[in-house]
XYZ file of C-alpha atoms in Angstrom:
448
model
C 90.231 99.794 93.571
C 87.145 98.632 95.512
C 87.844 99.104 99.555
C 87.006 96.048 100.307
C 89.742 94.474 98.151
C 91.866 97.359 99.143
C 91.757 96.031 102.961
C 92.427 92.783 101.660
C 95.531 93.674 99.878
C 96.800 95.420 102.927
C 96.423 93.068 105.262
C 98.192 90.222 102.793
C 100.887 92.064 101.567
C 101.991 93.325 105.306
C 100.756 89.646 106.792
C 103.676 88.214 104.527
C 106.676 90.977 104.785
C 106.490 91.389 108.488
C 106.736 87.682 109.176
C 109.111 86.884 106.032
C 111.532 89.336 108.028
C 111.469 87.098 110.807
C 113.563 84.540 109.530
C 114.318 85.392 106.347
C 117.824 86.274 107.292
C 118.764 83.035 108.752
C 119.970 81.240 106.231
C 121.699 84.407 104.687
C 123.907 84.962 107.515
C 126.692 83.157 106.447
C 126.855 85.286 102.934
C 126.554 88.302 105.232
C 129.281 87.357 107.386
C 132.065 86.560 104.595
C 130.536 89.858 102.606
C 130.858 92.343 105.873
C 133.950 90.574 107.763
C 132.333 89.971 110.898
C 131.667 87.058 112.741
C 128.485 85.261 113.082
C 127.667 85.778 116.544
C 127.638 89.078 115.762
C 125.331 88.491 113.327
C 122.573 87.053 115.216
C 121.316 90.679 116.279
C 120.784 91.353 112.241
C 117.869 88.740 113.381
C 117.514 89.917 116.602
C 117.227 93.517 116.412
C 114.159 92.895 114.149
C 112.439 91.083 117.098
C 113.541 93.159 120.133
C 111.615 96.799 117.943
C 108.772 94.399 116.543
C 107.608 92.625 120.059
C 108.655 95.998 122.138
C 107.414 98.704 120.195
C 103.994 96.645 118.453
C 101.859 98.614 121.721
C 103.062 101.739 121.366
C 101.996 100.945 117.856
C 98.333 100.567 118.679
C 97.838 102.955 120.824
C 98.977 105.393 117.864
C 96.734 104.230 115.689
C 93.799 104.909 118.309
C 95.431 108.588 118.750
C 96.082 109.425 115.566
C 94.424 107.080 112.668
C 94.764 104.052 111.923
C 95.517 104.655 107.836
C 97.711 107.589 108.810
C 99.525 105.194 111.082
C 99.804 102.231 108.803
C 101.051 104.276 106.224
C 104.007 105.770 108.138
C 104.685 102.249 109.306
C 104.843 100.996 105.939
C 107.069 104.037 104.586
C 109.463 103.427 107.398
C 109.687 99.647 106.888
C 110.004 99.901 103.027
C 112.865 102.935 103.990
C 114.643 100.923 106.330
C 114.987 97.742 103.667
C 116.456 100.162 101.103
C 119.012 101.001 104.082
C 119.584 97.224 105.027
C 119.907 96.003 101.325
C 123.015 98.893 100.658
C 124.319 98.173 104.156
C 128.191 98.134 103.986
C 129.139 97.235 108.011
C 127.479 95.188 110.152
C 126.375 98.401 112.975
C 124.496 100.194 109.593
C 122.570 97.040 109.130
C 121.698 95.663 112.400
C 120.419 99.628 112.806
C 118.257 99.332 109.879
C 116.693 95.721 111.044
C 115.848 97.845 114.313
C 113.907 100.519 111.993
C 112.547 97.831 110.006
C 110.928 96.073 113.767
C 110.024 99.773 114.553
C 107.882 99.691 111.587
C 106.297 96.948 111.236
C 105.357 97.653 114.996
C 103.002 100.530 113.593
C 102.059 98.361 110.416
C 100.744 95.503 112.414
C 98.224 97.015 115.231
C 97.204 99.540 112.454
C 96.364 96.910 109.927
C 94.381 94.803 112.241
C 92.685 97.510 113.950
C 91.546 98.559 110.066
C 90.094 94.597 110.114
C 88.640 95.037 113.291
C 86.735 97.738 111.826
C 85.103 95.737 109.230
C 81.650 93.564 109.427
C 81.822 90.341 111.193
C 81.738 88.125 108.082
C 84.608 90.398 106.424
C 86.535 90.781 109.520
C 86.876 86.927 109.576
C 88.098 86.753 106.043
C 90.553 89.498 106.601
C 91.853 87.143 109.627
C 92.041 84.028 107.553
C 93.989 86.098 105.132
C 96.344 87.583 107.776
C 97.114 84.101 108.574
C 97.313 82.274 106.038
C 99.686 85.155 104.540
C 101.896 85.388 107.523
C 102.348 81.555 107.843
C 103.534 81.274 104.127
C 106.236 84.369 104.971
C 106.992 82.720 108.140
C 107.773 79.693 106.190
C 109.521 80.567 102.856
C 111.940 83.228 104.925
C 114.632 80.416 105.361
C 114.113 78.678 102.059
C 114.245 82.738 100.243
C 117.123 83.715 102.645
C 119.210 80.544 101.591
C 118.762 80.596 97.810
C 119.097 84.126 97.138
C 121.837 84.622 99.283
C 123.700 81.484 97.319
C 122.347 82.291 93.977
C 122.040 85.608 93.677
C 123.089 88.091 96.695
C 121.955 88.660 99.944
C 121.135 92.276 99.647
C 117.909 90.517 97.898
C 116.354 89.490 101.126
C 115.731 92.957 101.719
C 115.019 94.262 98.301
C 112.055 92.271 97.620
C 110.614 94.155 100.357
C 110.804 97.357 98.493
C 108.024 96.517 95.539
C 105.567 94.641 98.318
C 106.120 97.395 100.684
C 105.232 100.338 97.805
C 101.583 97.620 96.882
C 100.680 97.806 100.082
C 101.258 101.968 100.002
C 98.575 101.923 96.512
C 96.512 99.540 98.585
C 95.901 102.431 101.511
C 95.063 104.939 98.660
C 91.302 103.649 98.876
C 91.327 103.615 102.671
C 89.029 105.811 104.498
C 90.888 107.802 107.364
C 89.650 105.911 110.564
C 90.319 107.717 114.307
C 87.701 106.309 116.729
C 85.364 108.830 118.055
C 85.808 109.417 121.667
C 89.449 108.246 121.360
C 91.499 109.447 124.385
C 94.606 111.222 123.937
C 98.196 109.626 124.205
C 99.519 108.660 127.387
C 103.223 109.848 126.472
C 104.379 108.429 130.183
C 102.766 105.436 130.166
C 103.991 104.463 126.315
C 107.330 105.521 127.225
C 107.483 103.134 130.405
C 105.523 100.833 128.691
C 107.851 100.381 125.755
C 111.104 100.198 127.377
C 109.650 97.601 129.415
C 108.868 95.233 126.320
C 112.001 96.751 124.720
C 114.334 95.184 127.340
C 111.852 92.147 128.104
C 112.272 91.427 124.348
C 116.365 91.780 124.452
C 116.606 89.641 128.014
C 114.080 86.724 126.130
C 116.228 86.485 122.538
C 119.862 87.175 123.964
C 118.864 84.987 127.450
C 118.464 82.360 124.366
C 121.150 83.107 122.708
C 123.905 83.939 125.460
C 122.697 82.375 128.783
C 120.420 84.168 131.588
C 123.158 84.924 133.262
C 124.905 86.979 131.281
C 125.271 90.766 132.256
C 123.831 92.495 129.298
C 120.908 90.042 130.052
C 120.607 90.647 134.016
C 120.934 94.298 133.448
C 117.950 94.050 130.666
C 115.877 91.712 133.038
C 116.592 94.670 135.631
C 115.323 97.403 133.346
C 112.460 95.409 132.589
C 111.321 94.898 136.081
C 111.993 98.587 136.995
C 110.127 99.848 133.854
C 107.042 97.487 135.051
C 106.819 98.594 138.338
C 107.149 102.301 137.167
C 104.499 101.589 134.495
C 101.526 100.455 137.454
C 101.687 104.130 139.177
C 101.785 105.641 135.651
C 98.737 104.117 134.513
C 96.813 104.491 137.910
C 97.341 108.040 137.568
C 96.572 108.580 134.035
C 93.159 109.785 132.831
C 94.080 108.087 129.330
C 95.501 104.990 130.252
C 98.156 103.232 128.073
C 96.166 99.847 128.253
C 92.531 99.839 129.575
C 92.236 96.974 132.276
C 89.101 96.678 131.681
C 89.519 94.550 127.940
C 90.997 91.734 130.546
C 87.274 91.391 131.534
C 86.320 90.450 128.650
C 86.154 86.673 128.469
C 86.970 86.056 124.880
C 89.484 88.680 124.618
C 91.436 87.621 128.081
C 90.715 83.826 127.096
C 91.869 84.817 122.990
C 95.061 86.394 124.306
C 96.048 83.739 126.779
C 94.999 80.659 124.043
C 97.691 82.595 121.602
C 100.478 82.630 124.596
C 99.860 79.063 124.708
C 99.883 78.508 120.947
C 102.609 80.456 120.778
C 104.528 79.000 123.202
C 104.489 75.336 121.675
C 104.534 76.108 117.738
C 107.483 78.231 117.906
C 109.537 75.960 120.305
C 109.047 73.629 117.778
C 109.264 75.548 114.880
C 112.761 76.588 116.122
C 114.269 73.462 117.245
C 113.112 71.148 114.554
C 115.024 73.367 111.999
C 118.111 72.421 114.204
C 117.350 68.741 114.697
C 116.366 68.273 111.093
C 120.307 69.611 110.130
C 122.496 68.311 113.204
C 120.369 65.094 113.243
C 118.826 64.072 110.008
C 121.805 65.504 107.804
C 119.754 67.979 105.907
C 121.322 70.862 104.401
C 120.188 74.510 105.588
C 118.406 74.897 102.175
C 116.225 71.709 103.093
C 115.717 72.340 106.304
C 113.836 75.561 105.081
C 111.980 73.330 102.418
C 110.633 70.715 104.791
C 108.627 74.021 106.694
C 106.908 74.407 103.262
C 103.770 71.386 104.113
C 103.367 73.902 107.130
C 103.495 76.986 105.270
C 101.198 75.427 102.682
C 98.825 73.577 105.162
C 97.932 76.749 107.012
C 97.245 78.749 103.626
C 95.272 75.992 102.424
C 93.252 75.303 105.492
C 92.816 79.314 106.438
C 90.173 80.083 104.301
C 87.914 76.852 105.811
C 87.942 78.480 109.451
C 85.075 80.799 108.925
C 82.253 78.621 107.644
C 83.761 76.246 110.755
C 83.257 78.741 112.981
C 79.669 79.660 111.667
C 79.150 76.272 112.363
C 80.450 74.915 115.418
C 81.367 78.538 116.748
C 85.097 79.810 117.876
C 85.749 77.686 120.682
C 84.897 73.930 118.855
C 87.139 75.416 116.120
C 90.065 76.415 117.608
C 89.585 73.450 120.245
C 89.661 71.479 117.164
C 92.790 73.009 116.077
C 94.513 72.623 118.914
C 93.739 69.693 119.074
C 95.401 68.710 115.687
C 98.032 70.670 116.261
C 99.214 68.550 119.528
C 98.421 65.620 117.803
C 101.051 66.555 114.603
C 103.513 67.122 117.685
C 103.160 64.036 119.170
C 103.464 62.253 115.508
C 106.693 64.243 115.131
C 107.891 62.966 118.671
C 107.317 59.555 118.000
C 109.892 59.904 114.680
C 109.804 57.655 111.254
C 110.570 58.698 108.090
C 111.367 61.397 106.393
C 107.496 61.482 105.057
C 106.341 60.799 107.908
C 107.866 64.034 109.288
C 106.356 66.607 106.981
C 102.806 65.142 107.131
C 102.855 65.277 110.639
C 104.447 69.367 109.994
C 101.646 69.050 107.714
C 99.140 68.778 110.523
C 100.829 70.927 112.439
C 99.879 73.659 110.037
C 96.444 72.962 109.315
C 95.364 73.043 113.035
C 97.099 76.092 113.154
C 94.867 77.404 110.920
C 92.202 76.840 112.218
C 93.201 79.147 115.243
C 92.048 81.947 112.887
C 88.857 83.052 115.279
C 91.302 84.037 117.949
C 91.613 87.309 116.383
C 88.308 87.585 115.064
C 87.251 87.106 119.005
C 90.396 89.690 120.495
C 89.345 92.045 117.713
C 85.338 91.621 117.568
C 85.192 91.838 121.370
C 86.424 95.549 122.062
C 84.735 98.687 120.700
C 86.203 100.756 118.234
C 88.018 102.719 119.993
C 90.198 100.196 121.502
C 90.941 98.214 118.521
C 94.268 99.713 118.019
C 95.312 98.447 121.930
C 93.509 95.600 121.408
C 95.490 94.672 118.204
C 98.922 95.768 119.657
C 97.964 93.186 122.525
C 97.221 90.261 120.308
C 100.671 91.395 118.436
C 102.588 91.629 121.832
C 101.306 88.279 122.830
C 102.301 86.486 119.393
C 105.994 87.770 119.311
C 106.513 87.418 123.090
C 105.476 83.938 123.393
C 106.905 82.950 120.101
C 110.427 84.386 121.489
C 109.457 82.886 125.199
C 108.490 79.242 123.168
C 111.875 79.160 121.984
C 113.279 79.725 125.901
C 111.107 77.568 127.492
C 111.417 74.415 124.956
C 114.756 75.188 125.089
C 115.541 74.404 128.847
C 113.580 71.138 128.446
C 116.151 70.369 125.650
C 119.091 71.005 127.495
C 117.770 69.159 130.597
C 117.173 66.071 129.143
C 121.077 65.829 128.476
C 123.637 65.515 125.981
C 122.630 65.584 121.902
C 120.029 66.660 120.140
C 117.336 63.710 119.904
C 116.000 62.869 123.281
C 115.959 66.678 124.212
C 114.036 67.333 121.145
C 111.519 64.430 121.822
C 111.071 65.608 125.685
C 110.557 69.067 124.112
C 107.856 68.046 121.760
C 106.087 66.597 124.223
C 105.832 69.588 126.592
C 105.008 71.446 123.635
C 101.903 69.415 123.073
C 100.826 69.556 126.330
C 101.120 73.513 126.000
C 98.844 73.570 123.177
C 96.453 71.004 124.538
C 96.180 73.412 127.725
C 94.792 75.968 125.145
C 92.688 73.573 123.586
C 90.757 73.680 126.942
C 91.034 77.235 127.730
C 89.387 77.889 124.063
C 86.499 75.996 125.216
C 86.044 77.864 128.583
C 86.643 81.332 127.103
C 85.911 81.596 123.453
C 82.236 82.146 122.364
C 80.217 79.267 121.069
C 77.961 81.790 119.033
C 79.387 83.851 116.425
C 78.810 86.957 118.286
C 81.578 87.560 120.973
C 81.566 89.831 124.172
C 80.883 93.475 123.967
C 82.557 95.665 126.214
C 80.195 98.621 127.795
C 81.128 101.866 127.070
């Protein structure tokens, strides 16, 4: 197999099954429940443990693959993930499975900072393609993981949600084959104290975020997370001040199209999945639609984003990163504002539609976190972009959700309110993209 096309499989194949296992088991937790005897809250964690390893361990991840190789990385990533499906899908309790979800988070933490630091390493024109592929990949898993959850849970079993996993996860094994063995010259060794603090900081900021959600911030497994969080934070600032190999190299934040990259994707983050999240529940508890549908009307999205993906790089070789993703943005508020306003049914999924394909066009954020760090960072540098995209995503959901609970009672008005905050998120981002991204195709440089 030709490398190039090898990289290309990689990054599709892990793009999709890391972000199909998302939210693939939402709809399949009823099936689970009645199959294990447990109740659904406990449940949620089968979701939930996926998200707490992904988002906490993603850069540890990175800084790995700097230490030890990226391919050698990626490949034990992918190994564990593809191990820990094989676990989930013969599960017979509910503590067996929500463990294996946990090793499955764990690794696709290594898989994704490893993949994209293998991108990063590519020329400019490929590394942009790679991107588009990333996301056009991961928006389609993102999208189908309800609609697969719900129909092979109902037709089939729900074990499937985690064996289809198993023949993408040993592709993307055939697609490293080709790879090249790439650990950066001059890379520093692991800062053991700094990962460890590090982690269990994003570990329990992770847990206080998606049980906060789930359970209420005032909860004491959630105040005792939000505790350890803080105290692993402040412990993590003397670590790194003394290390000679720091965990995370402050200086990347100087960098105006990384720091402006990584703060545009908070933003991003912060509206789409807010929205993402609660239009699945307004779509069932106000529009009647059955779970199965609900999943459906995310496929314009899914499809949008795939379909306007591949578009972003001549854009941006055009009109640069920053009118691109500005224009995104851009789109993307205005599909939230069309969703706010209601109508039909129609109406609805064009507007998701839009959503989607200014999304896409958000593709040169990684391109400009990626192409603005030397080689040697890339692994960090990817495990940052990675932090930032589960974090806010899981932050999105918190945030959108107080401003649907404030506005009162029912689902509607809250969800309106909610859009609207949403868009103003992303139109905030919109502007930063403009101050911060490069207009050029060449982005910042950081001096050695």
């Amino acid at each position: 197999m030709d490398r190039r096309w090898a990289v290309r499989g990689v990054v599709g194949l892990t793009a999709f099954i890391t972000m199909l296992d998302n939210t693939v088991v939402t709809a399949a937790a009823p099936s689970i429940a009645r199959d294990l005897g447990v109740a659904l809250p406990t449940l949620e964690w089968v979701a939930a443990a996926y998200m707490v390893a992904f988002a906490g361990l993603m850069l540890a991840g990175g800084r790995l693959a700097d230490g030890y190789g990226h391919r050698r990385v990626l490949r034990y990533g992918l190994a564990a993930f593809t191990a820990a499906s094989a676990l989930a899908a013969v599960a017979g309790t509910a503590s067996v499975l929500i463990a294996a979800r946990a090793l499955q988070g764990a690794g696709a933490a290594l898989v994704v900072p490893a993949t994209l630091a293998i991108v990063a390493a590519q020329g400019e024109r490929e590394r942009m393609r790679c991107i588009a592929i990333w996301t056009a990949a991961g928006a389609v898993g993102l999208g189908l993981g309800p609609t697969t959850g719900g129909v092979l849970s109902e037709h089939a079993h729900w074990s499937w949600i985690f064996l289809i996993n198993l023949p993408a996860g040993a592709a993307a094994l055939a697609c490293c084959v080709p790879l090249a063995e790439h650990r950066p010259a001059g890379a520093a060794p692991v800062d053991w104290a700094g990962l460890a603090t590090g982690s269990l900081g994003l570990l329990a900021l992770a847990y206080t975020l998606i049980a906060g959600t789930a359970r209420g911030f005032d909860a004491p497994a959630v105040l005792l997370a939000a505790a350890v969080a803080a105290g692993a934070g402040v412990a993590f600032l003397p670590v790194e001040r003394r290390s000679a190999a720091a965990l995370v190299d402050v200086r990347l934040f100087a960098l105006r199209a990384f720091s402006g990259g990584i703060a545009v994707q908070v933003l991003w983050g912060l509206g789409v999945n807010g929205v993402y999240f609660y239009t699945a529940l307004y779509l069932q508890s106000v529009r009647g639609f059955t779970p199965t549908g609900a999943g459906l009307a995310f496929l314009p999205l899914a499809l949008a984003v795939a379909a306007g993906a591949p578009l972003a790089p001549p854009l941006v070789a055009r009109f640069g990163a920053a009118g691109t993703v500005a224009a995104g943005l851009t789109l993307v508020a205005t599909g939230m504002a069309a969703v706010a306003v209601g109508g039909s049914v129609a109406t609805l999924l064009a507007a998701l539609a839009v959503i989607g394909f200014g999304s896409a066009l958000t593709v040169p954020l990684g391109a400009c976190v990626l192409g603005a760090v030397p080689a040697d960072r890339a692994g960090v540098a990817a495990g940052v972009f990675g932090v930032a995209r589960e974090v806010s995503g899981v932050l999105g959901i918190a945030v959108i959700g107080v401003v649907v609970a404030g506005a009162g009672p029912g689902l509607s008005v809250g969800y309106t309110y909610g859009l609207l905050v949403a868009a103003a998120l992303v139109l905030l981002g919109a502007v930063l993209s403009l101050r911060t991204l490069p207009y050029a195709r060449q982005g910042d440089t950081l001096r050695r």
